[in-house]
Amino acid sequence: MNSKHDVLIIGGGPVGLSCAYYLLKSGRSVTLLDAKEIGKGSGSGNAGHIVPSHIIPLAAPGVVTSALKWMLDPEHSPFGMKVSLNPNYLMWLLKFTAACNEVNVTRNVKPLNDLGQLSAKNFAQIIAEEKFDCAYQEKGLLFLYKTEQAFHDGQHEGEFIQKHGIPVSVYDKPKLHEVEPAALDDVIGGVHFTGDAHLNPTMFLKLLRERVQSMGAELMDGTKVTGFEVANGKIVKIKTSAGDFEAEQVVLAAGALTPSVAKDLNLNIPVQPARGYSMTMSATKTMPSHALILGERKVAVSPMDGLLRFTARLEVGNYSMEPNPLWIRRIENAAREYLRLDEKLDVKETWAGLRPTTPDGVPIICKSPKHDNLVLVTGHAMLGLSLGPGTGQVVAELVNGYETAFDLSLLKLERF
Ligand SMILES: Cc1cc2nc3c(=O)[nH]c(=O)nc-3n(C[C@H](O)[C@H](O)[C@H](O)COP(=O)(O)OP(=O)(O)OC[C@H]3O[C@@H](n4cnc5c(N)ncnc54)[C@H](O)[C@@H]3O)c2cc1C
């Protein structure tokens, strides 16, 4: 097969699907390829948190020290890393370590805030306009704390975020237990980002997949991109397991695998996987009424109508998508430290996914510096669902040559 296409998107995760939706809305024809299944990948089993409050990049002061401390307590550590001498991986670790400073935070708060606000607005609009039934709730994200030190640090971070226009409420112990009765008695306080939301990502991505198909997108599951041919600064051929394709414009949104997909493109895309796990169970007797983060343990909790999901762990450098039963058990144990849970949980699914992570913890959204018809979009780390609809809109604007909704210059690949 050698077929001609208008816009060809590689990768059907939350980012690629959102790009497809906004490109179709702008009048473009879209072909969406995925090596596996569109709408599954690393997005479907995630926590479903939509968090415009997350304006501090992953690479921030104190992160390396915390990571080292956690590694001394391997049973409870929310963080892990692969031991490898791969030069790309070692370079990534060095760059990440170097970026854990105030300068990186100050530089990136604005683009993360702009993208987060645009995405939150777009989520609400998609869900209302398309009538998606996906357990979407605008009840904020509530952090629970058991120790004075962590509660103090959480309030401090909340104050910083509030200064950037994001609503934050701090709850003392009585107020916290009134707001979230599922919390155990020894939870001492909470910080509530009231402008956040959550949904069931499995359902949202399934509905988005169906919607882009009904809008005319050609969807190709099980179609792996294996290489490219480039001539005169343009991609002229996309080689896949289903034959060769030609396209006016290419959007590369292959998540953590983007660097390997781009191997023929002479681009250095510094993205590493940060693996995490989830477990999903039937509703418990005392369901949490909010999306939560269990502060000290860094476990995310998502009530999703008849289901409850816990997600956790950030393991840098590991590409396997097999859930690790030991960590699934430890995540459940951590949740039991904060929440009233049934003695036996009715577990429906365990899952692992890869967060595509850049050394500064900020996405790459830009036109390729070397190819006239390529847009690069990856590196959304812990926020690929949350930032998906805003990313989709600005990618459609880039592809169409329109002015973008906000200044994307800090998200360019050339910053590395
Ligand atoms: C435990 C956990 C919890 C999380 N919780 C949240 C959350 O609450 N909120 C949030 O916003 N984010 C969350 N995330 C992060 C979020 O899931 C990711 O940021 C997101 O999946 C990245 O989206 P993506 O579309 O860029 O990549 P992916 O979801 O990885 O999709 C990329 C797609 O590209 C395809 N692909 C790869 N190589 C090829 C190839 N050669 N040819 C064709 N296709 C290819 C893959 O099959 C895949 O489907 C979480 C992640 C984890 C692991």
GROMACS .gro file of N, CA, C and O in nm, residues 327-381:
model
  220
  327TRP      N    1   0.423  -0.425   4.368
  327TRP     CA    2   0.390  -0.284   4.383
  327TRP      C    3   0.239  -0.260   4.390
  327TRP      O    4   0.193  -0.169   4.459
  328ILE      N    5   0.165  -0.345   4.322
  328ILE     CA    6   0.018  -0.331   4.330
  328ILE      C    7  -0.025  -0.354   4.476
  328ILE      O    8  -0.105  -0.279   4.532
  329ARG      N    9   0.034  -0.455   4.542
  329ARG     CA   10   0.002  -0.482   4.683
  329ARG      C   11   0.043  -0.365   4.771
  329ARG      O   12  -0.028  -0.322   4.861
  330ARG      N   13   0.161  -0.311   4.742
  330ARG     CA   14   0.210  -0.199   4.824
  330ARG      C   15   0.123  -0.074   4.805
  330ARG      O   16   0.105   0.005   4.899
  331ILE      N   17   0.073  -0.055   4.684
  331ILE     CA   18  -0.015   0.062   4.660
  331ILE      C   19  -0.143   0.046   4.743
  331ILE      O   20  -0.191   0.139   4.807
  332GLU      N   21  -0.197  -0.076   4.743
  332GLU     CA   22  -0.318  -0.100   4.825
  332GLU      C   23  -0.286  -0.073   4.973
  332GLU      O   24  -0.364  -0.007   5.043
  333ASN      N   25  -0.171  -0.122   5.020
  333ASN     CA   26  -0.134  -0.101   5.162
  333ASN      C   27  -0.125   0.048   5.193
  333ASN      O   28  -0.169   0.094   5.299
  334ALA      N   29  -0.067   0.125   5.099
  334ALA     CA   30  -0.053   0.270   5.122
  334ALA      C   31  -0.192   0.334   5.130
  334ALA      O   32  -0.217   0.418   5.217
  335ALA      N   33  -0.283   0.293   5.043
  335ALA     CA   34  -0.419   0.351   5.045
  335ALA      C   35  -0.488   0.320   5.178
  335ALA      O   36  -0.562   0.403   5.232
  336ARG      N   37  -0.460   0.202   5.232
  336ARG     CA   38  -0.524   0.163   5.360
  336ARG      C   39  -0.474   0.249   5.477
  336ARG      O   40  -0.536   0.253   5.582
  337GLU      N   41  -0.361   0.317   5.458
  337GLU     CA   42  -0.311   0.405   5.566
  337GLU      C   43  -0.395   0.533   5.577
  337GLU      O   44  -0.386   0.605   5.675
  338TYR      N   45  -0.473   0.565   5.473
  338TYR     CA   46  -0.546   0.693   5.470
  338TYR      C   47  -0.698   0.678   5.465
  338TYR      O   48  -0.770   0.769   5.501
  339LEU      N   49  -0.745   0.564   5.409
  339LEU     CA   50  -0.887   0.556   5.372
  339LEU      C   51  -0.958   0.440   5.438
  339LEU      O   52  -0.897   0.334   5.463
  340ARG      N   53  -1.088   0.458   5.463
  340ARG     CA   54  -1.172   0.347   5.511
  340ARG      C   55  -1.202   0.259   5.390
  340ARG      O   56  -1.278   0.301   5.302
  341LEU      N   57  -1.142   0.141   5.386
  341LEU     CA   58  -1.162   0.052   5.271
  341LEU      C   59  -1.218  -0.081   5.320
  341LEU      O   60  -1.191  -0.121   5.434
  342ASP      N   61  -1.293  -0.151   5.234
  342ASP     CA   62  -1.341  -0.284   5.269
  342ASP      C   63  -1.221  -0.374   5.296
  342ASP      O   64  -1.113  -0.354   5.239
  343GLU      N   65  -1.244  -0.475   5.383
  343GLU     CA   66  -1.134  -0.564   5.417
  343GLU      C   67  -1.079  -0.634   5.293
  343GLU      O   68  -0.959  -0.645   5.272
  344LYS      N   69  -1.174  -0.676   5.206
  344LYS     CA   70  -1.129  -0.741   5.082
  344LYS      C   71  -1.179  -0.656   4.965
  344LYS      O   72  -1.297  -0.623   4.957
  345LEU      N   73  -1.087  -0.621   4.877
  345LEU     CA   74  -1.125  -0.537   4.762
  345LEU      C   75  -1.153  -0.627   4.642
  345LEU      O   76  -1.084  -0.726   4.618
  346ASP      N   77  -1.254  -0.589   4.565
  346ASP     CA   78  -1.291  -0.666   4.446
  346ASP      C   79  -1.216  -0.606   4.326
  346ASP      O   80  -1.267  -0.521   4.253
  347VAL      N   81  -1.090  -0.651   4.309
  347VAL     CA   82  -1.002  -0.590   4.207
  347VAL      C   83  -1.043  -0.637   4.067
  347VAL      O   84  -1.053  -0.756   4.040
  348LYS      N   85  -1.068  -0.540   3.979
  348LYS     CA   86  -1.113  -0.570   3.843
  348LYS      C   87  -0.996  -0.569   3.744
  348LYS      O   88  -1.000  -0.639   3.644
  349GLU      N   89  -0.897  -0.482   3.770
  349GLU     CA   90  -0.789  -0.469   3.672
  349GLU      C   91  -0.662  -0.417   3.740
  349GLU      O   92  -0.671  -0.329   3.827
  350THR      N   93  -0.548  -0.472   3.700
  350THR     CA   94  -0.421  -0.408   3.736
  350THR      C   95  -0.353  -0.371   3.604
  350THR      O   96  -0.373  -0.436   3.502
  351TRP      N   97  -0.272  -0.264   3.607
  351TRP     CA   98  -0.228  -0.202   3.479
  351TRP      C   99  -0.096  -0.130   3.501
  351TRP      O  100  -0.065  -0.087   3.612
  352ALA      N  101  -0.019  -0.118   3.392
  352ALA     CA  102   0.101  -0.032   3.396
  352ALA      C  103   0.103   0.056   3.271
  352ALA      O  104   0.057   0.014   3.165
  353GLY      N  105   0.154   0.176   3.285
  353GLY     CA  106   0.164   0.267   3.170
  353GLY      C  107   0.292   0.349   3.180
  353GLY      O  108   0.357   0.354   3.285
  354LEU      N  109   0.328   0.412   3.069
  354LEU     CA  110   0.453   0.489   3.061
  354LEU      C  111   0.424   0.637   3.046
  354LEU      O  112   0.356   0.678   2.952
  355ARG      N  113   0.478   0.717   3.137
  355ARG     CA  114   0.466   0.863   3.122
  355ARG      C  115   0.583   0.911   3.038
  355ARG      O  116   0.699   0.891   3.078
  356PRO      N  117   0.557   0.977   2.924
  356PRO     CA  118   0.668   1.027   2.842
  356PRO      C  119   0.727   1.152   2.907
  356PRO      O  120   0.659   1.254   2.920
  357THR      N  121   0.853   1.146   2.949
  357THR     CA  122   0.906   1.250   3.037
  357THR      C  123   1.032   1.315   2.980
  357THR      O  124   1.127   1.244   2.942
  358THR      N  125   1.032   1.447   2.973
  358THR     CA  126   1.149   1.523   2.926
  358THR      C  127   1.237   1.557   3.047
  358THR      O  128   1.191   1.554   3.161
  359PRO      N  129   1.362   1.598   3.023
  359PRO     CA  130   1.450   1.630   3.136
  359PRO      C  131   1.406   1.752   3.217
  359PRO      O  132   1.447   1.766   3.331
  360ASP      N  133   1.325   1.843   3.159
  360ASP     CA  134   1.277   1.955   3.241
  360ASP      C  135   1.133   1.935   3.288
  360ASP      O  136   1.074   2.022   3.353
  361GLY      N  137   1.074   1.820   3.253
  361GLY     CA  138   0.940   1.787   3.300
  361GLY      C  139   0.829   1.864   3.229
  361GLY      O  140   0.716   1.869   3.279
  362VAL      N  141   0.859   1.919   3.113
  362VAL     CA  142   0.763   2.002   3.041
  362VAL      C  143   0.745   1.943   2.901
  362VAL      O  144   0.843   1.895   2.842
  363PRO      N  145   0.624   1.947   2.844
  363PRO     CA  146   0.604   1.886   2.712
  363PRO      C  147   0.685   1.953   2.600
  363PRO      O  148   0.728   2.069   2.613
  364ILE      N  149   0.699   1.879   2.492
  364ILE     CA  150   0.752   1.933   2.365
  364ILE      C  151   0.632   1.946   2.271
  364ILE      O  152   0.565   1.846   2.243
  365ILE      N  153   0.601   2.069   2.229
  365ILE     CA  154   0.493   2.090   2.131
  365ILE      C  155   0.547   2.192   2.031
  365ILE      O  156   0.560   2.311   2.062
  366CYS      N  157   0.584   2.145   1.912
  366CYS     CA  158   0.648   2.239   1.817
  366CYS      C  159   0.652   2.181   1.678
  366CYS      O  160   0.633   2.060   1.658
  367LYS      N  161   0.678   2.268   1.582
  367LYS     CA  162   0.710   2.222   1.448
  367LYS      C  163   0.853   2.167   1.452
  367LYS      O  164   0.938   2.219   1.527
  368SER      N  165   0.880   2.064   1.375
  368SER     CA  166   1.017   2.010   1.374
  368SER      C  167   1.114   2.116   1.323
  368SER      O  168   1.086   2.183   1.223
  369PRO      N  169   1.229   2.129   1.390
  369PRO     CA  170   1.328   2.226   1.340
  369PRO      C  171   1.388   2.184   1.207
  369PRO      O  172   1.455   2.265   1.142
  370LYS      N  173   1.366   2.057   1.166
  370LYS     CA  174   1.434   2.010   1.043
  370LYS      C  175   1.338   1.965   0.933
  370LYS      O  176   1.385   1.927   0.825
  371HIS      N  177   1.206   1.964   0.962
  371HIS     CA  178   1.113   1.910   0.861
  371HIS      C  179   0.992   2.003   0.848
  371HIS      O  180   0.928   2.036   0.949
  372ASP      N  181   0.962   2.043   0.724
  372ASP     CA  182   0.854   2.141   0.702
  372ASP      C  183   0.716   2.088   0.736
  372ASP      O  184   0.626   2.165   0.763
  373ASN      N  185   0.700   1.955   0.728
  373ASN     CA  186   0.563   1.901   0.744
  373ASN      C  187   0.551   1.807   0.865
  373ASN      O  188   0.480   1.708   0.861
  374LEU      N  189   0.625   1.840   0.972
  374LEU     CA  190   0.618   1.754   1.092
  374LEU      C  191   0.596   1.838   1.217
  374LEU      O  192   0.666   1.938   1.239
  375VAL      N  193   0.498   1.796   1.298
  375VAL     CA  194   0.478   1.855   1.432
  375VAL      C  195   0.512   1.746   1.535
  375VAL      O  196   0.470   1.631   1.522
  376LEU      N  197   0.591   1.786   1.636
  376LEU     CA  198   0.632   1.694   1.743
  376LEU      C  199   0.549   1.725   1.867
  376LEU      O  200   0.537   1.842   1.906
  377VAL      N  201   0.496   1.623   1.930
  377VAL     CA  202   0.412   1.647   2.047
  377VAL      C  203   0.425   1.528   2.144
  377VAL      O  204   0.371   1.421   2.121
  378THR      N  205   0.504   1.551   2.247
  378THR     CA  206   0.531   1.442   2.342
  378THR      C  207   0.581   1.504   2.474
  378THR      O  208   0.586   1.626   2.489
  379GLY      N  209   0.613   1.417   2.571
  379GLY     CA  210   0.676   1.465   2.694
  379GLY      C  211   0.577   1.521   2.796
  379GLY      O  212   0.615   1.600   2.882
  380HIS      N  213   0.452   1.477   2.791
  380HIS     CA  214   0.351   1.529   2.883
  380HIS      C  215   0.358   1.467   3.022
  380HIS      O  216   0.279   1.501   3.111
  381ALA      N  217   0.451   1.372   3.040
  381ALA     CA  218   0.480   1.314   3.172
  381ALA      C  219   0.352   1.273   3.247
  381ALA      O  220   0.277   1.190   3.198
   0.00000   0.00000   0.00000
